[in-house]
mmCIF file of C-alpha atoms in Angstrom:
data_model
loop_
_atom_site.group_PDB
_atom_site.id
_atom_site.type_symbol
_atom_site.label_atom_id
_atom_site.label_comp_id
_atom_site.label_asym_id
_atom_site.label_seq_id
_atom_site.Cartn_x
_atom_site.Cartn_y
_atom_site.Cartn_z
ATOM 1 C CA MET A 19 -40.031 -7.594 -16.769
ATOM 2 C CA THR A 20 -38.081 -10.727 -15.869
ATOM 3 C CA GLU A 21 -37.041 -11.442 -12.317
ATOM 4 C CA HIS A 22 -33.362 -11.473 -11.406
ATOM 5 C CA ASP A 23 -31.907 -14.966 -11.024
ATOM 6 C CA PRO A 24 -29.642 -14.844 -7.922
ATOM 7 C CA ARG A 25 -27.536 -17.707 -9.291
ATOM 8 C CA SER A 26 -24.883 -16.991 -11.888
ATOM 9 C CA ARG A 27 -24.380 -19.053 -15.019
ATOM 10 C CA GLN A 28 -21.192 -20.559 -13.500
ATOM 11 C CA GLU A 29 -23.206 -21.991 -10.627
ATOM 12 C CA ASP A 30 -25.533 -23.543 -13.193
ATOM 13 C CA GLU A 31 -22.503 -25.278 -14.711
ATOM 14 C CA GLY A 32 -21.305 -26.508 -11.298
ATOM 15 C CA ILE A 33 -18.461 -24.011 -10.826
ATOM 16 C CA PRO A 34 -18.279 -22.931 -7.163
ATOM 17 C CA ASP A 35 -18.488 -19.333 -5.979
ATOM 18 C CA LEU A 36 -15.264 -17.323 -6.042
ATOM 19 C CA GLN A 37 -14.068 -16.560 -2.523
ATOM 20 C CA ASP A 38 -11.453 -13.913 -3.230
ATOM 21 C CA SER A 39 -12.329 -10.310 -2.517
ATOM 22 C CA SER A 40 -9.929 -8.758 -4.985
ATOM 23 C CA PRO A 41 -10.717 -5.215 -6.162
ATOM 24 C CA GLU A 42 -10.893 -6.502 -9.730
ATOM 25 C CA ARG A 43 -13.696 -8.856 -8.772
ATOM 26 C CA MET A 44 -15.577 -6.054 -7.040
ATOM 27 C CA TRP A 45 -15.290 -3.908 -10.186
ATOM 28 C CA SER A 46 -16.648 -6.609 -12.476
ATOM 29 C CA VAL A 47 -20.296 -6.509 -13.486
ATOM 30 C CA ASP A 48 -20.958 -10.113 -12.535
ATOM 31 C CA PRO A 49 -19.250 -10.927 -9.212
ATOM 32 C CA GLN A 50 -18.625 -14.460 -10.500
ATOM 33 C CA GLU A 51 -16.506 -13.290 -13.425
ATOM 34 C CA GLN A 52 -13.052 -11.768 -13.360
ATOM 35 C CA PRO A 53 -12.617 -8.766 -15.661
ATOM 36 C CA ILE A 54 -10.876 -9.034 -19.007
ATOM 37 C CA PRO A 55 -7.216 -7.916 -18.879
ATOM 38 C CA GLY A 56 -6.419 -4.416 -20.105
ATOM 39 C CA GLU A 57 -5.178 -3.509 -23.554
ATOM 40 C CA ARG A 58 -1.653 -2.581 -22.445
ATOM 41 C CA PRO A 59 1.011 -5.142 -21.576
ATOM 42 C CA ALA A 60 1.806 -5.122 -17.869
ATOM 43 C CA GLY A 61 5.369 -5.981 -16.933
ATOM 44 C CA VAL A 62 6.281 -8.069 -19.979
ATOM 45 C CA GLU A 63 9.257 -5.835 -20.718
ATOM 46 C CA GLU A 64 10.531 -5.841 -17.125
ATOM 47 C CA PHE A 65 13.609 -7.740 -16.025
ATOM 48 C CA GLY A 66 13.022 -11.284 -14.789
ATOM 49 C CA THR A 67 10.331 -12.448 -17.190
ATOM 50 C CA THR A 68 12.525 -15.164 -18.738
ATOM 51 C CA ASP A 69 14.089 -18.188 -17.057
ATOM 52 C CA GLU A 70 17.576 -16.972 -17.937
ATOM 53 C CA GLU A 71 17.004 -13.569 -16.335
ATOM 54 C CA GLN A 72 15.555 -15.158 -13.219
ATOM 55 C CA ALA A 73 18.525 -17.508 -12.882
ATOM 56 C CA GLN A 74 21.009 -14.688 -13.532
ATOM 57 C CA GLY A 75 19.415 -12.253 -11.084
ATOM 58 C CA GLU A 76 19.064 -8.518 -11.436
ATOM 59 C CA SER A 77 22.033 -6.322 -10.616
ATOM 60 C CA LEU A 78 21.811 -3.872 -7.746
ATOM 61 C CA ASP A 79 22.557 -0.958 -10.079
ATOM 62 C CA ARG A 80 19.607 -1.879 -12.278
ATOM 63 C CA ARG A 81 17.258 -2.231 -9.301
ATOM 64 C CA LEU A 82 18.401 1.113 -7.910
ATOM 65 C CA SER A 83 17.872 2.794 -11.291
ATOM 66 C CA ARG A 84 14.156 1.880 -11.131
ATOM 67 C CA GLU A 85 13.661 3.536 -7.754
ATOM 68 C CA GLU A 86 11.784 6.791 -7.679
ATOM 69 C CA PRO A 87 12.425 9.423 -5.026
ATOM 70 C CA GLU A 88 9.663 10.105 -2.544
ATOM 71 C CA ALA A 89 7.528 13.036 -3.525
ATOM 72 C CA GLU A 90 7.898 15.910 -1.105
ATOM 73 C CA TYR A 91 4.927 17.989 -0.171
ATOM 74 C CA ALA A 92 4.869 20.982 -2.477
ATOM 75 C CA GLY A 93 5.434 24.263 -0.702
ATOM 76 C CA SER A 94 6.494 22.841 2.638
ATOM 77 C CA VAL A 95 9.618 22.648 4.735
ATOM 78 C CA ARG A 96 10.634 19.195 5.917
ATOM 79 C CA GLU A 97 12.210 18.803 9.319
ATOM 80 C CA THR A 98 12.977 15.853 11.549
ATOM 81 C CA ALA A 99 10.549 15.278 14.406
ATOM 82 C CA GLY A 100 11.760 15.020 17.979
ATOM 83 C CA ARG A 101 10.546 12.550 20.574
ATOM 84 C CA LEU A 102 6.791 11.940 20.215
ATOM 85 C CA VAL A 103 4.821 11.594 23.454
ATOM 86 C CA GLU A 104 1.122 10.786 23.754
ATOM 87 C CA PRO A 105 -1.010 13.106 25.907
ATOM 88 C CA ASP A 106 -1.585 10.265 28.377
ATOM 89 C CA GLU A 107 2.183 9.614 28.378
ATOM 90 C CA GLY A 108 1.535 6.042 27.264
ATOM 91 C CA VAL A 109 0.671 4.819 30.772
ATOM 92 C CA HIS A 110 -2.891 5.965 31.423
ATOM 93 C CA LEU A 111 -6.125 4.679 29.927
ATOM 94 C CA ASP A 112 -6.327 5.831 26.305
ATOM 95 C CA THR A 113 -9.888 6.522 25.158
ATOM 96 C CA GLU A 114 -8.881 8.404 22.005
ATOM 97 C CA PRO A 115 -9.448 6.183 18.916
ATOM 98 C CA ASP A 116 -6.726 7.988 16.931
ATOM 99 C CA ALA A 117 -3.007 7.890 17.615
ATOM 100 C CA ILE A 118 -2.049 11.447 18.504
ATOM 101 C CA ALA A 119 1.205 12.662 19.995
ATOM 102 C CA GLU A 120 3.073 15.857 20.708
ATOM 103 C CA ASP A 121 6.601 16.617 19.580
ATOM 104 C CA VAL A 122 8.492 17.352 22.808
ATOM 105 C CA GLY A 123 11.744 18.095 21.013
ATOM 106 C CA GLY A 124 14.935 16.180 20.544
ATOM 107 C CA ASP A 125 16.644 14.211 23.245
ATOM 108 C CA PHE A 126 19.888 12.283 23.302
ATOM 109 C CA GLY A 127 19.020 9.846 20.514
ATOM 110 C CA GLY A 128 18.050 6.246 20.914
ATOM 111 C CA TYR A 129 15.236 6.596 18.396
ATOM 112 C CA THR A 130 13.558 3.510 17.019
ATOM 113 C CA ALA A 131 13.447 3.135 13.229
ATOM 114 C CA GLU A 132 9.849 4.364 13.200
ATOM 115 C CA GLU A 133 10.669 7.433 15.302
ATOM 116 C CA ASP A 134 13.685 8.230 13.148
ATOM 117 C CA ALA A 135 11.517 8.117 10.002
ATOM 118 C CA MET A 136 8.991 10.654 11.345
ATOM 119 C CA ARG A 137 9.039 14.039 9.607
ATOM 120 C CA VAL A 138 7.167 17.282 10.177
ATOM 121 C CA TYR A 139 5.860 19.173 7.158
ATOM 122 C CA ARG A 140 5.043 22.825 7.752
ATOM 123 C CA PRO A 141 3.638 25.176 5.099
ATOM 124 C CA GLU A 142 6.051 27.894 4.038
#
């Protein structure tokens, strides 16, 4: 049985080690080699692949037509969350590694964008 050579063939040719940690590199057999592209074209038929399309710009209607609605949780009722308050009220020492909060109900508005986007999903 032959011993494993820790150097790759690219290092033998003087090519330095790749420093990116892309998922594609992690999936490849040899960490020095990027994987071969897939068999399907990726994005070649999308808008903006030619110079003319890039200069012209994509219309808002066309961009909106590509949007997909957010998938709702199947079999649940969606409701808006009220004001979220941490058990330590945000002023005491927090030893809990997770961010947990209790819905104390609605108040008179003034929600931040993040608070306004919070939703509660309850099983039906």
